[in-house]
Tab-separated table of C-alpha atoms and ligand atoms in Angstrom:
chain	number	residue	atom	x	y	z
A	1380	UNK	CA	111.247	203.646	226.929
A	1381	UNK	CA	107.610	202.858	227.610
A	1382	UNK	CA	104.744	204.689	229.183
A	1383	UNK	CA	101.521	203.436	230.780
A	1384	UNK	CA	99.011	206.180	229.979
A	1385	UNK	CA	96.131	205.186	232.240
A	1386	UNK	CA	96.771	204.969	235.980
A	1387	UNK	CA	94.649	205.871	239.016
A	1388	UNK	CA	95.844	207.011	242.440
A	1389	UNK	CA	94.168	207.581	245.773
A	1390	UNK	CA	93.183	211.013	244.425
A	1391	UNK	CA	90.310	209.016	242.908
A	1392	UNK	CA	89.680	205.309	243.424
A	1393	UNK	CA	93.179	203.841	243.217
A	1394	UNK	CA	94.736	202.309	246.313
A	1395	UNK	CA	98.210	203.865	246.035
A	1396	UNK	CA	99.255	207.410	246.829
A	1397	UNK	CA	100.642	209.428	243.874
A	1398	UNK	CA	104.192	209.020	245.285
A	1399	UNK	CA	103.742	205.246	245.486
A	1400	UNK	CA	102.480	205.147	241.904
A	1401	UNK	CA	105.613	206.932	240.711
A	1402	UNK	CA	107.864	204.604	242.723
A	1403	UNK	CA	106.079	201.583	241.249
A	1404	UNK	CA	106.435	203.007	237.732
A	1405	UNK	CA	110.167	203.147	238.290
A	1406	UNK	CA	110.275	199.604	239.682
A	1407	UNK	CA	108.268	198.467	236.668
A	1408	UNK	CA	110.902	199.986	234.395
A	1409	UNK	CA	108.601	202.565	232.837
A	1410	UNK	CA	109.917	205.800	231.440
A	1411	UNK	CA	106.628	207.531	232.091
A	1412	UNK	CA	103.238	207.227	233.695
A	1413	UNK	CA	99.998	209.019	232.862
A	1414	UNK	CA	98.077	210.009	235.986
A	1415	UNK	CA	94.416	209.875	234.959
A	1416	UNK	CA	92.207	210.102	238.019
A	1417	UNK	CA	88.429	210.284	237.678
A	1418	UNK	CA	87.205	213.876	237.360
A	1419	UNK	CA	90.108	215.267	239.386
A	1420	UNK	CA	93.642	216.599	238.928
A	1421	UNK	CA	94.413	216.691	242.650
A	1422	UNK	CA	97.033	213.901	242.560
A	1423	UNK	CA	99.121	215.283	239.716
A	1424	UNK	CA	101.372	217.801	241.447
A	1425	UNK	CA	102.338	215.253	244.118
A	1426	UNK	CA	103.231	212.753	241.395
A	1427	UNK	CA	105.223	215.377	239.497
A	1428	UNK	CA	107.144	216.308	242.665
A	1429	UNK	CA	107.815	212.663	243.511
A	1430	UNK	CA	109.109	211.994	239.998
A	1431	UNK	CA	111.822	214.640	240.241
A	1432	UNK	CA	115.202	212.965	240.158
A	1433	UNK	CA	113.582	209.521	239.834
A	1434	UNK	CA	114.038	209.105	236.095
A	1435	UNK	CA	110.280	208.751	235.645
A	1436	UNK	CA	108.171	211.278	233.758
A	1437	UNK	CA	104.630	212.089	234.754
A	1438	UNK	CA	102.130	212.841	232.006
A	1439	UNK	CA	99.475	215.067	233.600
A	1440	UNK	CA	96.070	213.666	232.762
A	1441	UNK	CA	92.469	213.102	233.722
A	1442	UNK	CA	89.665	210.643	232.996
A	1443	UNK	CA	86.290	212.372	232.723
A	1444	UNK	CA	83.153	210.244	233.158
A	1445	UNK	CA	80.306	211.013	230.767
A	1446	UNK	CA	76.952	209.633	229.720
A	1447	UNK	CA	76.134	208.930	226.131
A	1448	UNK	CA	73.124	207.235	224.570
A	1449	UNK	CA	72.323	205.236	227.693
A	1450	UNK	CA	75.922	204.118	227.976
A	1451	UNK	CA	78.947	205.213	229.963
A	1452	UNK	CA	81.815	206.811	228.069
A	1453	UNK	CA	85.112	207.918	229.622
A	1454	UNK	CA	87.306	210.579	228.038
A	1455	UNK	CA	91.009	210.775	228.900
A	1456	UNK	CA	92.869	214.067	228.610
A	1457	UNK	CA	96.657	214.429	228.409
A	1458	UNK	CA	98.977	217.362	229.001
A	1459	UNK	CA	96.214	219.448	230.511
A	1460	UNK	CA	97.176	222.646	232.291
A	1461	UNK	CA	96.064	221.225	235.581
A	1462	UNK	CA	96.609	224.353	237.636
A	1463	UNK	CA	94.035	226.508	235.830
A	1464	UNK	CA	91.563	227.886	238.417
A	1465	UNK	CA	88.498	227.510	236.147
A	1466	UNK	CA	89.369	223.838	235.586
A	1467	UNK	CA	89.642	223.199	239.315
A	1468	UNK	CA	86.274	224.948	239.781
A	1469	UNK	CA	84.643	222.900	237.057
A	1470	UNK	CA	86.021	219.694	238.547
A	1471	UNK	CA	84.915	220.693	242.025
A	1472	UNK	CA	81.359	220.701	240.653
A	1473	UNK	CA	81.893	217.192	239.311
A	1474	UNK	CA	83.171	216.091	242.732
A	1475	UNK	CA	80.070	217.474	244.422
A	1476	UNK	CA	77.997	215.491	241.939
A	1477	UNK	CA	79.995	212.361	242.835
A	1478	UNK	CA	79.267	212.822	246.540
A	1479	UNK	CA	75.539	213.318	245.909
A	1480	UNK	CA	75.434	210.237	243.719
A	1481	UNK	CA	77.360	208.079	246.196
A	1482	UNK	CA	75.035	209.143	249.019
A	1483	UNK	CA	72.039	208.126	246.895
A	1484	UNK	CA	73.610	204.743	246.179
A	1485	UNK	CA	74.208	204.200	249.906
A	1486	UNK	CA	70.561	205.074	250.586
A	1487	UNK	CA	69.479	202.608	247.920
A	1488	UNK	CA	71.619	199.878	249.504
A	1489	UNK	CA	70.085	200.651	252.888
A	1490	UNK	CA	66.626	200.229	251.355
A	1491	UNK	CA	67.832	196.860	250.072
A	1492	UNK	CA	68.601	195.854	253.694
A	1493	UNK	CA	72.337	196.453	253.379
A	1494	UNK	CA	73.274	198.849	256.187
A	1495	UNK	CA	76.405	200.300	254.608
A	1496	UNK	CA	77.000	203.761	256.061
A	1497	UNK	CA	78.080	206.931	254.289
A	1498	UNK	CA	80.773	207.411	256.967
A	1499	UNK	CA	82.293	204.060	256.053
A	1500	UNK	CA	82.335	204.909	252.335
A	1501	UNK	CA	83.806	208.334	253.090
A	1502	UNK	CA	86.517	206.733	255.241
A	1503	UNK	CA	87.473	204.331	252.429
A	1504	UNK	CA	87.510	207.125	249.855
A	1505	UNK	CA	89.594	209.403	252.115
A	1506	UNK	CA	90.658	212.467	250.125
A	1507	UNK	CA	89.860	210.679	246.874
A	1508	UNK	CA	87.092	211.382	244.371
A	1509	UNK	CA	84.381	209.100	245.719
A	1510	UNK	CA	83.104	206.435	243.340
A	1511	UNK	CA	81.386	203.105	243.117
A	1512	UNK	CA	84.602	201.131	243.796
A	1513	UNK	CA	84.710	202.720	247.280
A	1514	UNK	CA	81.104	201.697	247.881
A	1515	UNK	CA	81.929	198.206	246.607
A	1516	UNK	CA	84.794	197.983	249.114
A	1517	UNK	CA	82.443	198.993	251.931
A	1518	UNK	CA	80.025	196.271	250.814
A	1519	UNK	CA	82.832	193.706	250.861
A	1520	UNK	CA	83.895	194.862	254.357
A	1521	UNK	CA	80.309	194.353	255.562
A	1522	UNK	CA	80.016	190.955	253.919
A	1523	UNK	CA	77.321	192.004	251.418
A	1524	UNK	CA	79.520	191.119	248.436
A	1525	UNK	CA	82.252	188.548	247.919
A	1526	UNK	CA	84.555	190.994	246.141
A	1527	UNK	CA	84.448	194.308	244.275
A	1528	UNK	CA	83.383	192.727	241.020
A	1529	UNK	CA	80.572	190.840	242.762
A	1530	UNK	CA	79.283	194.131	244.196
A	1531	UNK	CA	79.275	195.685	240.718
A	1532	UNK	CA	77.701	192.733	238.946
A	1533	UNK	CA	74.889	192.249	241.447
A	1534	UNK	CA	74.195	195.802	242.630
A	1535	UNK	CA	76.196	198.712	241.213
A	1536	UNK	CA	76.319	198.314	237.430
A	1537	UNK	CA	73.873	200.113	235.186
A	1538	UNK	CA	70.595	198.197	235.264
A	1539	UNK	CA	71.273	196.766	238.738
A	1540	UNK	CA	69.118	197.519	241.833
A	1541	UNK	CA	71.486	200.061	243.441
A	1542	UNK	CA	72.456	201.871	240.239
A	1543	UNK	CA	72.031	205.644	240.303
A	1544	UNK	CA	72.839	207.724	237.211
A	1545	UNK	CA	75.486	210.399	237.515
A	1546	UNK	CA	74.919	214.103	236.854
A	1547	UNK	CA	74.829	214.484	233.111
A	1548	UNK	CA	77.858	215.423	231.043
A	1549	UNK	CA	78.282	214.461	227.378
A	1550	UNK	CA	81.536	213.181	225.813
A	1551	UNK	CA	81.527	216.307	223.652
A	1552	UNK	CA	81.452	218.521	226.753
A	1553	UNK	CA	84.334	216.528	228.268
A	1554	UNK	CA	86.352	216.987	225.079
A	1555	UNK	CA	85.676	220.706	225.258
A	1556	UNK	CA	86.836	220.902	228.892
A	1557	UNK	CA	90.056	219.052	228.033
A	1558	UNK	CA	90.790	221.146	224.952
A	1559	UNK	CA	90.095	224.381	226.789
A	1560	UNK	CA	92.581	223.208	229.416
A	1561	UNK	CA	95.118	222.829	226.595
A	1562	UNK	CA	95.019	219.017	226.650
A	1563	UNK	CA	94.674	216.221	224.102
A	1564	UNK	CA	91.401	214.261	224.480
A	1565	UNK	CA	91.495	210.494	223.968
A	1566	UNK	CA	88.538	208.098	224.057
A	1567	UNK	CA	89.097	205.646	226.948
A	1568	UNK	CA	88.527	201.897	226.528
A	1569	UNK	CA	86.259	202.177	223.460
A	1570	UNK	CA	85.938	198.393	223.439
A	1571	UNK	CA	83.708	198.619	226.517
A	1572	UNK	CA	81.063	200.635	224.654
A	1573	UNK	CA	78.214	198.200	224.389
A	1574	UNK	CA	76.859	199.112	220.954
A	1575	UNK	CA	79.700	199.334	218.462
A	1576	UNK	CA	77.486	200.694	215.741
A	1577	UNK	CA	77.142	203.814	217.849
A	1578	UNK	CA	80.868	204.616	217.780
A	1579	UNK	CA	80.772	206.692	214.570
A	1580	UNK	CA	79.457	209.978	216.045
A	1581	UNK	CA	81.988	209.754	218.886
A	1582	UNK	CA	84.794	209.940	216.354
A	1583	UNK	CA	83.646	213.384	215.248
A	1584	UNK	CA	83.709	215.276	218.548
A	1585	UNK	CA	87.294	216.508	218.426
A	1586	UNK	CA	89.306	213.617	219.837
A	1587	UNK	CA	93.063	213.348	219.344
A	1588	UNK	CA	93.369	209.655	220.134
A	1589	UNK	CA	91.803	206.291	220.829
A	1590	UNK	CA	92.833	204.009	223.682
A	1591	UNK	CA	93.415	201.025	221.420
A	1592	UNK	CA	95.384	198.816	223.819
A	1593	UNK	CA	93.546	198.080	227.048
A	1594	UNK	CA	93.534	194.959	229.257
A	1595	UNK	CA	89.969	194.026	228.311
A	1596	UNK	CA	90.401	194.557	224.546
A	1597	UNK	CA	90.857	191.311	222.623
A	1598	UNK	CA	92.770	191.004	219.345
A	1599	UNK	CA	89.700	191.635	217.185
A	1600	UNK	CA	88.832	194.784	219.160
A	1601	UNK	CA	92.408	196.063	218.855
A	1602	UNK	CA	92.347	195.512	215.082
A	1603	UNK	CA	89.007	197.282	214.747
A	1604	UNK	CA	90.230	200.266	216.784
A	1605	UNK	CA	93.553	200.484	214.938
A	1606	UNK	CA	91.651	200.721	211.670
A	1607	UNK	CA	89.379	203.443	213.026
A	1608	UNK	CA	92.371	205.360	214.387
A	1609	UNK	CA	94.107	205.253	211.038
A	1610	UNK	CA	90.976	206.241	209.144
A	1611	UNK	CA	90.273	209.204	211.414
A	1612	UNK	CA	93.879	210.286	212.000
A	1613	UNK	CA	93.680	209.552	215.725
A	1614	UNK	CA	96.670	208.571	217.871
A	1615	UNK	CA	96.448	204.967	219.126
A	1616	UNK	CA	97.219	204.908	222.852
A	1617	UNK	CA	97.596	202.239	225.532
A	1618	UNK	CA	96.880	202.086	229.221
A	1619	UNK	CA	96.455	199.497	231.954
A	1620	UNK	CA	93.780	201.325	234.028
A	1621	UNK	CA	95.868	200.317	237.050
A	1622	UNK	CA	94.031	200.932	240.324
A	1623	UNK	CA	96.581	199.537	242.789
A	1624	UNK	CA	96.647	196.383	244.777
A	1625	UNK	CA	92.881	195.954	244.984
A	1626	UNK	CA	91.548	192.891	243.216
A	1627	UNK	CA	90.292	192.778	239.665
A	1628	UNK	CA	92.580	195.260	237.940
A	1629	UNK	CA	95.527	194.769	235.590
A	1630	UNK	CA	99.068	195.428	236.832
A	1631	UNK	CA	100.816	198.693	236.032
A	1632	UNK	CA	102.494	198.542	232.639
A	1633	UNK	CA	100.111	195.857	231.328
A	1634	UNK	CA	99.528	198.111	228.292
A	1635	UNK	CA	102.178	200.589	227.152
A	1636	UNK	CA	102.945	203.087	224.436
A	1637	UNK	CA	106.387	203.939	223.168
A	1638	UNK	CA	107.657	207.402	223.976
A	1639	UNK	CA	107.012	208.819	220.492
A	1640	UNK	CA	103.270	208.344	221.103
A	1641	UNK	CA	103.614	210.501	224.212
A	1642	UNK	CA	105.375	213.147	222.113
A	1643	UNK	CA	102.592	213.017	219.510
A	1644	UNK	CA	100.017	213.627	222.222
A	1645	UNK	CA	102.069	216.523	223.518
A	1646	UNK	CA	102.211	218.014	220.009
A	1647	UNK	CA	98.449	217.774	219.558
A	1648	UNK	CA	97.906	219.281	222.984
A	1649	UNK	CA	100.235	222.148	222.194
A	1650	UNK	CA	98.304	222.759	218.981
A	1651	UNK	CA	95.094	223.379	220.967
A	1652	UNK	CA	97.171	225.271	223.514
A	1653	UNK	CA	94.976	228.029	224.786
A	1654	UNK	CA	97.286	228.599	227.697
B	832	AMP	P1	82.169	205.567	239.137
B	832	AMP	O1	83.291	206.508	238.861
B	832	AMP	O2	81.597	205.730	240.489
B	832	AMP	O3	81.114	205.578	238.066
B	832	AMP	O4	82.828	204.106	239.096
B	832	AMP	C1	83.544	203.739	237.947
B	832	AMP	C2	84.746	202.934	238.325
B	832	AMP	O5	84.319	201.646	238.681
B	832	AMP	C3	85.778	202.747	237.221
B	832	AMP	O6	87.024	203.157	237.685
B	832	AMP	C4	85.870	201.290	236.976
B	832	AMP	O7	87.208	200.883	236.912
B	832	AMP	C5	85.233	200.690	238.199
B	832	AMP	N1	84.519	199.462	237.864
B	832	AMP	C6	83.484	199.314	237.022
B	832	AMP	N2	83.091	198.009	236.977
B	832	AMP	C7	83.907	197.337	237.806
B	832	AMP	C8	84.038	195.979	238.202
B	832	AMP	N3	83.227	195.022	237.712
B	832	AMP	N4	85.002	195.645	239.088
B	832	AMP	C9	85.809	196.593	239.581
B	832	AMP	N5	85.756	197.875	239.251
B	832	AMP	C10	84.822	198.264	238.376
B	833	ZN	ZN1	88.438	203.914	238.735
B	834	FE	FE1	87.383	204.305	232.681
B	835	FE	FE1	90.302	204.458	234.478
């Protein structure tokens, strides 16, 4: 009766189509799967359709990338009304920002004597929301990096020579987008925030949950987050951040919540429910 609440598809930078993600969720024995692509909802309806009659439930979600105090913060949103036209418009702007940023990164790589082309990156990304993992894959194809992680560590991470900041959006603005879309906002992988002392203000921006269980969270981090969740009346969630069969990511179902957590998220979402 479990659910993996953090899964990417080819609608962003995952390697599996939404239908394949649903089929894998069933094979994995999951009752549900949260589709949380980066800054897009374009994979959700395909996943929902594929899940019909499969015995798998799809939790419609999103993962919005934001910038906060010189760090990167991701905000998950569950049970969003993903067909709202204003939401699609707002996300289309984010996608345009992603394309601009990716083109700048490619230019930077070219200046660093790595002739990766935009066409190659665009081919790898396909219909998906373009992101650094696609650029990393192009670099691997060209032999400029040993694997995706190597590309990030040497070139693409913040502070590295080919890093380009994204168009600015704050975690608070992401929370507002999610709540306006009738969803429940949850702070993604808080353990990856570099300065823990800076967590406090993030807990006051209107979140409904904290992603406590995450492949890269160790026992001490989980304990710390569970305490915070209890203190602030936030729902502890779990997700694998599955990206498909590309190296370096955890398998689907690596972190799971029981179904009552899903119901709690639904309740909170309904409470915001503006439509
Ligand atoms: P972007 O959306 O372009 O900012 O890229 C962020 C994505 O890069 C996230 O989905 C992360 O999972 C992925 N990512 C960040 N660091 C690494 C890494 N070292 N190896 C593989 N993927 C990474
Ligand atoms: Zn990703
Ligand atoms: Fe993330
Ligand atoms: Fe993710």
